[in-house]
Amino acid sequence: MKVLVPVKRVVDAYVKVRVKSDGSGVETNNIKMSMNPFDEIAVEQAVRLREAGTATEVVAVTIGPQQAQEQLRTALAMGVDRAMHIEADAGVEPLAVAKILSAVCDQESPDLVLLGKQAIDDDSNQTGQMLAALRGWPQGTSISKLEPGDGTVTVTREVDGGLESLELPMPAIATVDLRLNEPRYPKLPNIMKAKKKPIEQSTTADLGVDITPRLKQVKVEEPPARAGGVKVSSVDELIDKLRNEAKVIQ
Ligand code: AMP
């Protein structure tokens, strides 16, 4: 089984995001960037499949600026076999990313594409689904368990009131949720080795994909500052405030 894992460079999950003064987006200059946390989980799962002997090859791919190669180095240090960088500006829209990934699937013929369920910068939660539609491949979204079978993978999804299991004939697409696993911290020797590994480079033009934006970001704003809280002296006062000031109970 060959596994393709798309990984995205995003603002680190622990950084407090600041909106640019002109409202055109969020500040990314001199900000710590990391691999999208859901993609770390996807990489971990793919590497575990290879360690178990189920996967024969794991390939990480990123679409982004030159600096996105840092995230590919992390994936290599975690244990992926190969890394592909498709150079593009940051902010390629999910449909364009899905089209690029579909072109990569034409080249690489993976049996399984494991994506994050969403990128924590734009929270789109679209790329995996769009890729599945473009390929006509079965998909399991937001999975919390993955069991390989004979020419299939069985994935578990947490749904309202229980768990849903889907058996997907491969080639298939799965997007991963937080509870699937806990990603490893790469060991220092592996980080050092990863620095020397080759990264296969290409451009969106090489793949023949048009990434002209279809969406226009109108404005980005900080959320309104939270009003300070008040201390109440009794339950009666609390109920009075909830009923008459906040008007959230009757
Ligand atoms: P999104 O639909 O933007 O929330 O992203 C969902 C998933 O698609 C991410 O977790 C990644 O696995 C993949 N993805 C999105 N953008 C990129 C990108 N620029 N490069 C590689 N993978 C990406």
PDB file of C-alpha atoms and ligand atoms in Angstrom:
ATOM      1  CA  MET A   1       0.000   0.000   0.000  1.00  0.00           C
ATOM      2  CA  LYS A   2       1.359   3.402  -0.964  1.00  0.00           C
ATOM      3  CA  VAL A   3       0.242   6.329   1.205  1.00  0.00           C
ATOM      4  CA  LEU A   4       0.289   9.984   0.189  1.00  0.00           C
ATOM      5  CA  VAL A   5       0.122  12.539   3.021  1.00  0.00           C
ATOM      6  CA  PRO A   6      -0.491  16.196   2.123  1.00  0.00           C
ATOM      7  CA  VAL A   7       0.907  18.506   4.812  1.00  0.00           C
ATOM      8  CA  LYS A   8       0.338  22.235   5.113  1.00  0.00           C
ATOM      9  CA  ARG A   9       2.529  24.938   6.639  1.00  0.00           C
ATOM     10  CA  VAL A  10       0.393  26.990   9.017  1.00  0.00           C
ATOM     11  CA  VAL A  11       0.829  29.474  11.870  1.00  0.00           C
ATOM     12  CA  ASP A  12       1.801  27.408  14.916  1.00  0.00           C
ATOM     13  CA  ALA A  13      -1.206  26.379  17.000  1.00  0.00           C
ATOM     14  CA  TYR A  14       0.216  28.085  20.124  1.00  0.00           C
ATOM     15  CA  VAL A  15       0.829  31.468  18.496  1.00  0.00           C
ATOM     16  CA  LYS A  16      -1.690  34.213  19.196  1.00  0.00           C
ATOM     17  CA  VAL A  17      -2.780  35.222  15.723  1.00  0.00           C
ATOM     18  CA  ARG A  18      -2.673  38.951  14.904  1.00  0.00           C
ATOM     19  CA  VAL A  19      -4.622  40.591  12.104  1.00  0.00           C
ATOM     20  CA  LYS A  20      -2.576  42.764   9.709  1.00  0.00           C
ATOM     21  CA  SER A  21      -3.164  46.480  10.188  1.00  0.00           C
ATOM     22  CA  ASP A  22      -4.738  46.799   6.709  1.00  0.00           C
ATOM     23  CA  GLY A  23      -7.195  43.945   7.426  1.00  0.00           C
ATOM     24  CA  SER A  24      -5.923  41.957   4.447  1.00  0.00           C
ATOM     25  CA  GLY A  25      -5.118  38.813   6.427  1.00  0.00           C
ATOM     26  CA  VAL A  26      -3.183  37.610   9.445  1.00  0.00           C
ATOM     27  CA  GLU A  27       0.438  38.405  10.204  1.00  0.00           C
ATOM     28  CA  THR A  28       2.823  35.622   9.221  1.00  0.00           C
ATOM     29  CA  ASN A  29       6.134  37.556   9.156  1.00  0.00           C
ATOM     30  CA  ASN A  30       8.439  36.547  12.025  1.00  0.00           C
ATOM     31  CA  ILE A  31       5.753  34.196  13.334  1.00  0.00           C
ATOM     32  CA  LYS A  32       6.448  30.590  14.283  1.00  0.00           C
ATOM     33  CA  MET A  33       5.093  28.305  11.562  1.00  0.00           C
ATOM     34  CA  SER A  34       4.520  24.565  11.937  1.00  0.00           C
ATOM     35  CA  MET A  35       2.969  21.581  10.243  1.00  0.00           C
ATOM     36  CA  ASN A  36      -0.825  21.683  10.542  1.00  0.00           C
ATOM     37  CA  PRO A  37      -1.531  19.607  13.708  1.00  0.00           C
ATOM     38  CA  PHE A  38      -4.031  17.319  11.926  1.00  0.00           C
ATOM     39  CA  ASP A  39      -1.402  16.623   9.259  1.00  0.00           C
ATOM     40  CA  GLU A  40       1.055  15.510  11.961  1.00  0.00           C
ATOM     41  CA  ILE A  41      -1.560  12.941  12.955  1.00  0.00           C
ATOM     42  CA  ALA A  42      -1.892  11.834   9.320  1.00  0.00           C
ATOM     43  CA  VAL A  43       1.904  11.513   8.997  1.00  0.00           C
ATOM     44  CA  GLU A  44       2.045   9.522  12.241  1.00  0.00           C
ATOM     45  CA  GLN A  45      -0.652   7.141  11.024  1.00  0.00           C
ATOM     46  CA  ALA A  46       1.034   6.618   7.672  1.00  0.00           C
ATOM     47  CA  VAL A  47       4.412   5.972   9.318  1.00  0.00           C
ATOM     48  CA  ARG A  48       2.790   3.486  11.723  1.00  0.00           C
ATOM     49  CA  LEU A  49       1.295   1.665   8.719  1.00  0.00           C
ATOM     50  CA  ARG A  50       4.755   1.442   7.174  1.00  0.00           C
ATOM     51  CA  GLU A  51       6.339   0.294  10.431  1.00  0.00           C
ATOM     52  CA  ALA A  52       3.663  -2.409  10.689  1.00  0.00           C
ATOM     53  CA  GLY A  53       4.589  -3.566   7.185  1.00  0.00           C
ATOM     54  CA  THR A  54       1.182  -2.623   5.771  1.00  0.00           C
ATOM     55  CA  ALA A  55       2.351   0.405   3.829  1.00  0.00           C
ATOM     56  CA  THR A  56       5.273  -0.003   1.468  1.00  0.00           C
ATOM     57  CA  GLU A  57       5.938   3.682   0.908  1.00  0.00           C
ATOM     58  CA  VAL A  58       4.838   6.951   2.509  1.00  0.00           C
ATOM     59  CA  VAL A  59       5.155  10.159   0.520  1.00  0.00           C
ATOM     60  CA  ALA A  60       4.581  13.618   2.042  1.00  0.00           C
ATOM     61  CA  VAL A  61       3.614  16.492  -0.240  1.00  0.00           C
ATOM     62  CA  THR A  62       3.232  20.189   0.432  1.00  0.00           C
ATOM     63  CA  ILE A  63       1.999  23.035  -1.723  1.00  0.00           C
ATOM     64  CA  GLY A  64       3.401  26.337  -0.589  1.00  0.00           C
ATOM     65  CA  PRO A  65       6.334  28.753  -0.541  1.00  0.00           C
ATOM     66  CA  GLN A  66       9.977  27.681  -0.293  1.00  0.00           C
ATOM     67  CA  GLN A  67       9.824  27.779   3.518  1.00  0.00           C
ATOM     68  CA  ALA A  68       7.200  25.002   3.465  1.00  0.00           C
ATOM     69  CA  GLN A  69      10.136  22.635   2.967  1.00  0.00           C
ATOM     70  CA  GLU A  70      10.684  22.981   6.752  1.00  0.00           C
ATOM     71  CA  GLN A  71       7.443  21.074   7.284  1.00  0.00           C
ATOM     72  CA  LEU A  72       8.576  18.418   4.791  1.00  0.00           C
ATOM     73  CA  ARG A  73      11.796  18.052   6.828  1.00  0.00           C
ATOM     74  CA  THR A  74       9.632  17.449   9.906  1.00  0.00           C
ATOM     75  CA  ALA A  75       7.673  14.789   8.006  1.00  0.00           C
ATOM     76  CA  LEU A  76      10.953  13.168   6.889  1.00  0.00           C
ATOM     77  CA  ALA A  77      12.230  13.228  10.488  1.00  0.00           C
ATOM     78  CA  MET A  78       8.997  11.544  11.600  1.00  0.00           C
ATOM     79  CA  GLY A  79       9.704   8.749   9.129  1.00  0.00           C
ATOM     80  CA  VAL A  80       8.133   9.377   5.709  1.00  0.00           C
ATOM     81  CA  ASP A  81      10.129   7.911   2.816  1.00  0.00           C
ATOM     82  CA  ARG A  82       9.917  10.735   0.298  1.00  0.00           C
ATOM     83  CA  ALA A  83       8.959  14.405   0.251  1.00  0.00           C
ATOM     84  CA  MET A  84       7.544  16.482  -2.594  1.00  0.00           C
ATOM     85  CA  HIS A  85       7.390  20.270  -2.677  1.00  0.00           C
ATOM     86  CA  ILE A  86       5.078  21.959  -5.152  1.00  0.00           C
ATOM     87  CA  GLU A  87       6.029  25.589  -5.132  1.00  0.00           C
ATOM     88  CA  ALA A  88       3.183  28.107  -4.865  1.00  0.00           C
ATOM     89  CA  ASP A  89       2.340  31.223  -2.878  1.00  0.00           C
ATOM     90  CA  ALA A  90       0.828  30.657   0.526  1.00  0.00           C
ATOM     91  CA  GLY A  91      -2.968  30.832   0.450  1.00  0.00           C
ATOM     92  CA  VAL A  92      -3.777  28.498  -2.442  1.00  0.00           C
ATOM     93  CA  GLU A  93      -7.506  27.770  -2.181  1.00  0.00           C
ATOM     94  CA  PRO A  94      -8.765  24.296  -1.211  1.00  0.00           C
ATOM     95  CA  LEU A  95     -10.134  23.565  -4.710  1.00  0.00           C
ATOM     96  CA  ALA A  96      -6.779  24.425  -6.289  1.00  0.00           C
ATOM     97  CA  VAL A  97      -4.961  22.334  -3.641  1.00  0.00           C
ATOM     98  CA  ALA A  98      -7.314  19.436  -4.420  1.00  0.00           C
ATOM     99  CA  LYS A  99      -6.629  19.793  -8.164  1.00  0.00           C
ATOM    100  CA  ILE A 100      -2.865  19.811  -7.535  1.00  0.00           C
ATOM    101  CA  LEU A 101      -3.175  16.764  -5.274  1.00  0.00           C
ATOM    102  CA  SER A 102      -5.232  15.033  -7.945  1.00  0.00           C
ATOM    103  CA  ALA A 103      -2.398  15.670 -10.445  1.00  0.00           C
ATOM    104  CA  VAL A 104       0.056  14.248  -7.871  1.00  0.00           C
ATOM    105  CA  CYS A 105      -2.212  11.179  -7.584  1.00  0.00           C
ATOM    106  CA  ASP A 106      -1.955  10.758 -11.379  1.00  0.00           C
ATOM    107  CA  GLN A 107       1.837  10.655 -11.012  1.00  0.00           C
ATOM    108  CA  GLU A 108       2.163   8.672  -7.803  1.00  0.00           C
ATOM    109  CA  SER A 109      -0.889   6.338  -7.881  1.00  0.00           C
ATOM    110  CA  PRO A 110      -1.305   6.143  -4.092  1.00  0.00           C
ATOM    111  CA  ASP A 111      -3.662   3.569  -2.574  1.00  0.00           C
ATOM    112  CA  LEU A 112      -4.536   5.856   0.303  1.00  0.00           C
ATOM    113  CA  VAL A 113      -4.412   9.638   0.690  1.00  0.00           C
ATOM    114  CA  LEU A 114      -4.409  10.663   4.342  1.00  0.00           C
ATOM    115  CA  LEU A 115      -5.146  14.344   4.907  1.00  0.00           C
ATOM    116  CA  GLY A 116      -5.879  16.438   7.970  1.00  0.00           C
ATOM    117  CA  LYS A 117      -9.575  17.025   8.499  1.00  0.00           C
ATOM    118  CA  GLN A 118      -8.892  20.752   8.346  1.00  0.00           C
ATOM    119  CA  ALA A 119      -6.085  23.257   8.200  1.00  0.00           C
ATOM    120  CA  ILE A 120      -6.111  25.356  11.370  1.00  0.00           C
ATOM    121  CA  ASP A 121      -5.396  28.588   9.486  1.00  0.00           C
ATOM    122  CA  ASP A 122      -8.420  28.763   7.175  1.00  0.00           C
ATOM    123  CA  ASP A 123     -10.475  26.005   8.891  1.00  0.00           C
ATOM    124  CA  SER A 124     -11.864  25.156   5.452  1.00  0.00           C
ATOM    125  CA  ASN A 125     -12.373  21.408   5.958  1.00  0.00           C
ATOM    126  CA  GLN A 126     -12.768  21.027   2.176  1.00  0.00           C
ATOM    127  CA  THR A 127      -9.625  19.690   0.536  1.00  0.00           C
ATOM    128  CA  GLY A 128     -10.080  15.970   1.258  1.00  0.00           C
ATOM    129  CA  GLN A 129     -13.701  16.031   0.178  1.00  0.00           C
ATOM    130  CA  MET A 130     -12.910  17.934  -3.029  1.00  0.00           C
ATOM    131  CA  LEU A 131     -10.051  15.558  -3.826  1.00  0.00           C
ATOM    132  CA  ALA A 132     -12.379  12.569  -3.341  1.00  0.00           C
ATOM    133  CA  ALA A 133     -14.899  14.171  -5.704  1.00  0.00           C
ATOM    134  CA  LEU A 134     -12.251  14.971  -8.348  1.00  0.00           C
ATOM    135  CA  ARG A 135     -10.863  11.417  -8.232  1.00  0.00           C
ATOM    136  CA  GLY A 136     -14.232   9.667  -7.813  1.00  0.00           C
ATOM    137  CA  TRP A 137     -12.657   7.788  -4.876  1.00  0.00           C
ATOM    138  CA  PRO A 138     -14.451   6.730  -1.683  1.00  0.00           C
ATOM    139  CA  GLN A 139     -13.786   8.865   1.378  1.00  0.00           C
ATOM    140  CA  GLY A 140     -14.025   8.734   5.142  1.00  0.00           C
ATOM    141  CA  THR A 141     -13.889  12.108   6.852  1.00  0.00           C
ATOM    142  CA  SER A 142     -12.786  13.003  10.403  1.00  0.00           C
ATOM    143  CA  ILE A 143     -11.683   9.484  11.212  1.00  0.00           C
ATOM    144  CA  SER A 144     -10.639   8.387  14.704  1.00  0.00           C
ATOM    145  CA  LYS A 145      -9.531   4.849  13.778  1.00  0.00           C
ATOM    146  CA  LEU A 146      -8.091   3.196  10.661  1.00  0.00           C
ATOM    147  CA  GLU A 147      -7.737  -0.546  10.088  1.00  0.00           C
ATOM    148  CA  PRO A 148      -6.215  -1.832   6.857  1.00  0.00           C
ATOM    149  CA  GLY A 149      -7.899  -4.805   5.189  1.00  0.00           C
ATOM    150  CA  ASP A 150      -7.430  -6.724   1.953  1.00  0.00           C
ATOM    151  CA  GLY A 151      -7.634  -4.034  -0.714  1.00  0.00           C
ATOM    152  CA  THR A 152      -9.710  -1.941   1.694  1.00  0.00           C
ATOM    153  CA  VAL A 153      -9.368   0.279   4.744  1.00  0.00           C
ATOM    154  CA  THR A 154     -11.988   0.379   7.467  1.00  0.00           C
ATOM    155  CA  VAL A 155     -12.311   3.770   9.090  1.00  0.00           C
ATOM    156  CA  THR A 156     -14.250   4.827  12.167  1.00  0.00           C
ATOM    157  CA  ARG A 157     -15.959   8.189  12.491  1.00  0.00           C
ATOM    158  CA  GLU A 158     -17.350   9.700  15.648  1.00  0.00           C
ATOM    159  CA  VAL A 159     -20.920  10.738  14.862  1.00  0.00           C
ATOM    160  CA  ASP A 160     -23.746  12.011  17.077  1.00  0.00           C
ATOM    161  CA  GLY A 161     -24.643   9.254  19.496  1.00  0.00           C
ATOM    162  CA  GLY A 162     -22.062   6.683  18.440  1.00  0.00           C
ATOM    163  CA  LEU A 163     -19.442   5.471  16.009  1.00  0.00           C
ATOM    164  CA  GLU A 164     -19.777   4.894  12.279  1.00  0.00           C
ATOM    165  CA  SER A 165     -17.533   2.337  10.515  1.00  0.00           C
ATOM    166  CA  LEU A 166     -16.990   2.537   6.778  1.00  0.00           C
ATOM    167  CA  GLU A 167     -15.123   0.015   4.652  1.00  0.00           C
ATOM    168  CA  LEU A 168     -13.488   1.864   1.778  1.00  0.00           C
ATOM    169  CA  PRO A 169     -12.166   0.016  -1.264  1.00  0.00           C
ATOM    170  CA  MET A 170      -8.794   1.495  -2.217  1.00  0.00           C
ATOM    171  CA  PRO A 171      -7.719   3.827  -3.703  1.00  0.00           C
ATOM    172  CA  ALA A 172      -9.400   5.882  -1.009  1.00  0.00           C
ATOM    173  CA  ILE A 173      -9.216   9.195   0.802  1.00  0.00           C
ATOM    174  CA  ALA A 174      -9.374   9.663   4.564  1.00  0.00           C
ATOM    175  CA  THR A 175      -9.222  12.847   6.596  1.00  0.00           C
ATOM    176  CA  VAL A 176      -8.006  12.422  10.159  1.00  0.00           C
ATOM    177  CA  ASP A 177      -9.340  13.730  13.458  1.00  0.00           C
ATOM    178  CA  LEU A 178      -7.528  14.418  16.727  1.00  0.00           C
ATOM    179  CA  ARG A 179      -8.251  11.133  18.463  1.00  0.00           C
ATOM    180  CA  LEU A 180      -6.647   8.923  15.796  1.00  0.00           C
ATOM    181  CA  ASN A 181      -3.229   8.919  17.487  1.00  0.00           C
ATOM    182  CA  GLU A 182      -0.643  10.993  19.289  1.00  0.00           C
ATOM    183  CA  PRO A 183       2.107  12.041  16.868  1.00  0.00           C
ATOM    184  CA  ARG A 184       5.694  11.261  17.850  1.00  0.00           C
ATOM    185  CA  TYR A 185       8.345  13.889  18.487  1.00  0.00           C
ATOM    186  CA  PRO A 186      11.086  13.237  15.938  1.00  0.00           C
ATOM    187  CA  LYS A 187      14.376  12.167  17.548  1.00  0.00           C
ATOM    188  CA  LEU A 188      17.410  14.424  17.122  1.00  0.00           C
ATOM    189  CA  PRO A 189      19.377  11.951  14.929  1.00  0.00           C
ATOM    190  CA  ASN A 190      16.329  11.659  12.647  1.00  0.00           C
ATOM    191  CA  ILE A 191      16.035  15.461  12.467  1.00  0.00           C
ATOM    192  CA  MET A 192      19.712  15.636  11.459  1.00  0.00           C
ATOM    193  CA  LYS A 193      19.294  12.875   8.855  1.00  0.00           C
ATOM    194  CA  ALA A 194      16.156  14.556   7.469  1.00  0.00           C
ATOM    195  CA  LYS A 195      18.156  17.724   6.733  1.00  0.00           C
ATOM    196  CA  LYS A 196      20.212  15.819   4.156  1.00  0.00           C
ATOM    197  CA  LYS A 197      17.358  13.983   2.433  1.00  0.00           C
ATOM    198  CA  PRO A 198      16.343  15.115  -1.064  1.00  0.00           C
ATOM    199  CA  ILE A 199      13.081  16.978  -1.645  1.00  0.00           C
ATOM    200  CA  GLU A 200      11.479  16.533  -5.063  1.00  0.00           C
ATOM    201  CA  GLN A 201      10.503  19.950  -6.394  1.00  0.00           C
ATOM    202  CA  SER A 202       7.995  21.038  -9.012  1.00  0.00           C
ATOM    203  CA  THR A 203       5.579  23.863  -9.749  1.00  0.00           C
ATOM    204  CA  THR A 204       1.850  24.071 -10.326  1.00  0.00           C
ATOM    205  CA  ALA A 205       2.650  24.838 -13.985  1.00  0.00           C
ATOM    206  CA  ASP A 206       4.631  21.553 -14.245  1.00  0.00           C
ATOM    207  CA  LEU A 207       1.479  19.786 -13.103  1.00  0.00           C
ATOM    208  CA  GLY A 208      -0.682  21.793 -15.512  1.00  0.00           C
ATOM    209  CA  VAL A 209      -2.973  23.107 -12.788  1.00  0.00           C
ATOM    210  CA  ASP A 210      -4.477  26.588 -12.903  1.00  0.00           C
ATOM    211  CA  ILE A 211      -4.535  28.013  -9.368  1.00  0.00           C
ATOM    212  CA  THR A 212      -6.152  31.356 -10.187  1.00  0.00           C
ATOM    213  CA  PRO A 213      -8.191  32.278  -7.087  1.00  0.00           C
ATOM    214  CA  ARG A 214     -11.972  31.990  -7.303  1.00  0.00           C
ATOM    215  CA  LEU A 215     -12.611  33.523  -3.922  1.00  0.00           C
ATOM    216  CA  LYS A 216     -11.960  37.061  -2.731  1.00  0.00           C
ATOM    217  CA  GLN A 217     -11.160  37.659   0.912  1.00  0.00           C
ATOM    218  CA  VAL A 218     -13.031  40.838   1.677  1.00  0.00           C
ATOM    219  CA  LYS A 219     -11.749  41.672   5.154  1.00  0.00           C
ATOM    220  CA  VAL A 220     -10.209  40.061   8.204  1.00  0.00           C
ATOM    221  CA  GLU A 221     -11.064  41.479  11.622  1.00  0.00           C
ATOM    222  CA  GLU A 222     -10.108  40.748  15.222  1.00  0.00           C
ATOM    223  CA  PRO A 223     -13.029  39.374  17.232  1.00  0.00           C
ATOM    224  CA  PRO A 224     -14.553  41.984  19.559  1.00  0.00           C
ATOM    225  CA  ALA A 225     -12.735  42.262  22.897  1.00  0.00           C
ATOM    226  CA  ARG A 226     -14.456  40.251  25.605  1.00  0.00           C
ATOM    227  CA  ALA A 227     -16.295  42.400  28.130  1.00  0.00           C
ATOM    228  CA  GLY A 228     -15.075  41.900  31.710  1.00  0.00           C
ATOM    229  CA  GLY A 229     -16.996  39.486  33.929  1.00  0.00           C
ATOM    230  CA  VAL A 230     -18.893  40.377  37.110  1.00  0.00           C
ATOM    231  CA  LYS A 231     -19.066  38.539  40.410  1.00  0.00           C
ATOM    232  CA  VAL A 232     -22.528  37.848  41.723  1.00  0.00           C
ATOM    233  CA  SER A 233     -23.237  37.448  45.407  1.00  0.00           C
ATOM    234  CA  SER A 234     -26.063  34.921  45.219  1.00  0.00           C
ATOM    235  CA  VAL A 235     -27.789  32.406  42.970  1.00  0.00           C
ATOM    236  CA  ASP A 236     -30.846  34.641  42.930  1.00  0.00           C
ATOM    237  CA  GLU A 237     -28.783  37.533  41.591  1.00  0.00           C
ATOM    238  CA  LEU A 238     -27.286  35.246  38.927  1.00  0.00           C
ATOM    239  CA  ILE A 239     -30.720  34.091  37.810  1.00  0.00           C
ATOM    240  CA  ASP A 240     -31.951  37.674  37.776  1.00  0.00           C
ATOM    241  CA  LYS A 241     -29.044  38.729  35.536  1.00  0.00           C
ATOM    242  CA  LEU A 242     -29.453  35.760  33.212  1.00  0.00           C
ATOM    243  CA  ARG A 243     -33.167  36.501  32.907  1.00  0.00           C
ATOM    244  CA  ASN A 244     -33.248  40.302  32.755  1.00  0.00           C
ATOM    245  CA  GLU A 245     -29.806  41.378  31.461  1.00  0.00           C
ATOM    246  CA  ALA A 246     -28.486  38.535  29.297  1.00  0.00           C
ATOM    247  CA  LYS A 247     -32.040  37.382  28.495  1.00  0.00           C
ATOM    248  CA  VAL A 248     -30.855  33.789  28.024  1.00  0.00           C
ATOM    249  CA  ILE A 249     -33.472  32.234  30.333  1.00  0.00           C
ATOM    250  CA  GLN A 250     -37.131  33.031  30.802  1.00  0.00           C
TER     251      GLN A 250
HETATM  252  P1  AMP B   1      -8.471  22.524   4.445  1.00  0.00           P
HETATM  253  O1  AMP B   1      -9.484  21.951   3.509  1.00  0.00           O
HETATM  254  O2  AMP B   1      -7.816  23.787   3.934  1.00  0.00           O
HETATM  255  O3  AMP B   1      -9.046  22.731   5.848  1.00  0.00           O
HETATM  256  O4  AMP B   1      -7.272  21.468   4.586  1.00  0.00           O
HETATM  257  C1  AMP B   1      -7.517  20.110   4.863  1.00  0.00           C
HETATM  258  C2  AMP B   1      -6.258  19.309   4.627  1.00  0.00           C
HETATM  259  O5  AMP B   1      -5.852  19.420   3.257  1.00  0.00           O
HETATM  260  C3  AMP B   1      -5.026  19.713   5.417  1.00  0.00           C
HETATM  261  O6  AMP B   1      -5.050  19.177   6.732  1.00  0.00           O
HETATM  262  C4  AMP B   1      -3.905  19.110   4.571  1.00  0.00           C
HETATM  263  O7  AMP B   1      -3.806  17.707   4.779  1.00  0.00           O
HETATM  264  C5  AMP B   1      -4.433  19.349   3.144  1.00  0.00           C
HETATM  265  N1  AMP B   1      -3.926  20.639   2.624  1.00  0.00           N
HETATM  266  C6  AMP B   1      -4.562  21.831   2.602  1.00  0.00           C
HETATM  267  N2  AMP B   1      -3.773  22.784   2.056  1.00  0.00           N
HETATM  268  C7  AMP B   1      -2.606  22.166   1.737  1.00  0.00           C
HETATM  269  C8  AMP B   1      -1.367  22.601   1.145  1.00  0.00           C
HETATM  270  N3  AMP B   1      -1.174  23.876   0.778  1.00  0.00           N
HETATM  271  N4  AMP B   1      -0.387  21.682   0.964  1.00  0.00           N
HETATM  272  C9  AMP B   1      -0.564  20.397   1.307  1.00  0.00           C
HETATM  273  N5  AMP B   1      -1.702  19.930   1.884  1.00  0.00           N
HETATM  274  C10 AMP B   1      -2.709  20.804   2.093  1.00  0.00           C
END
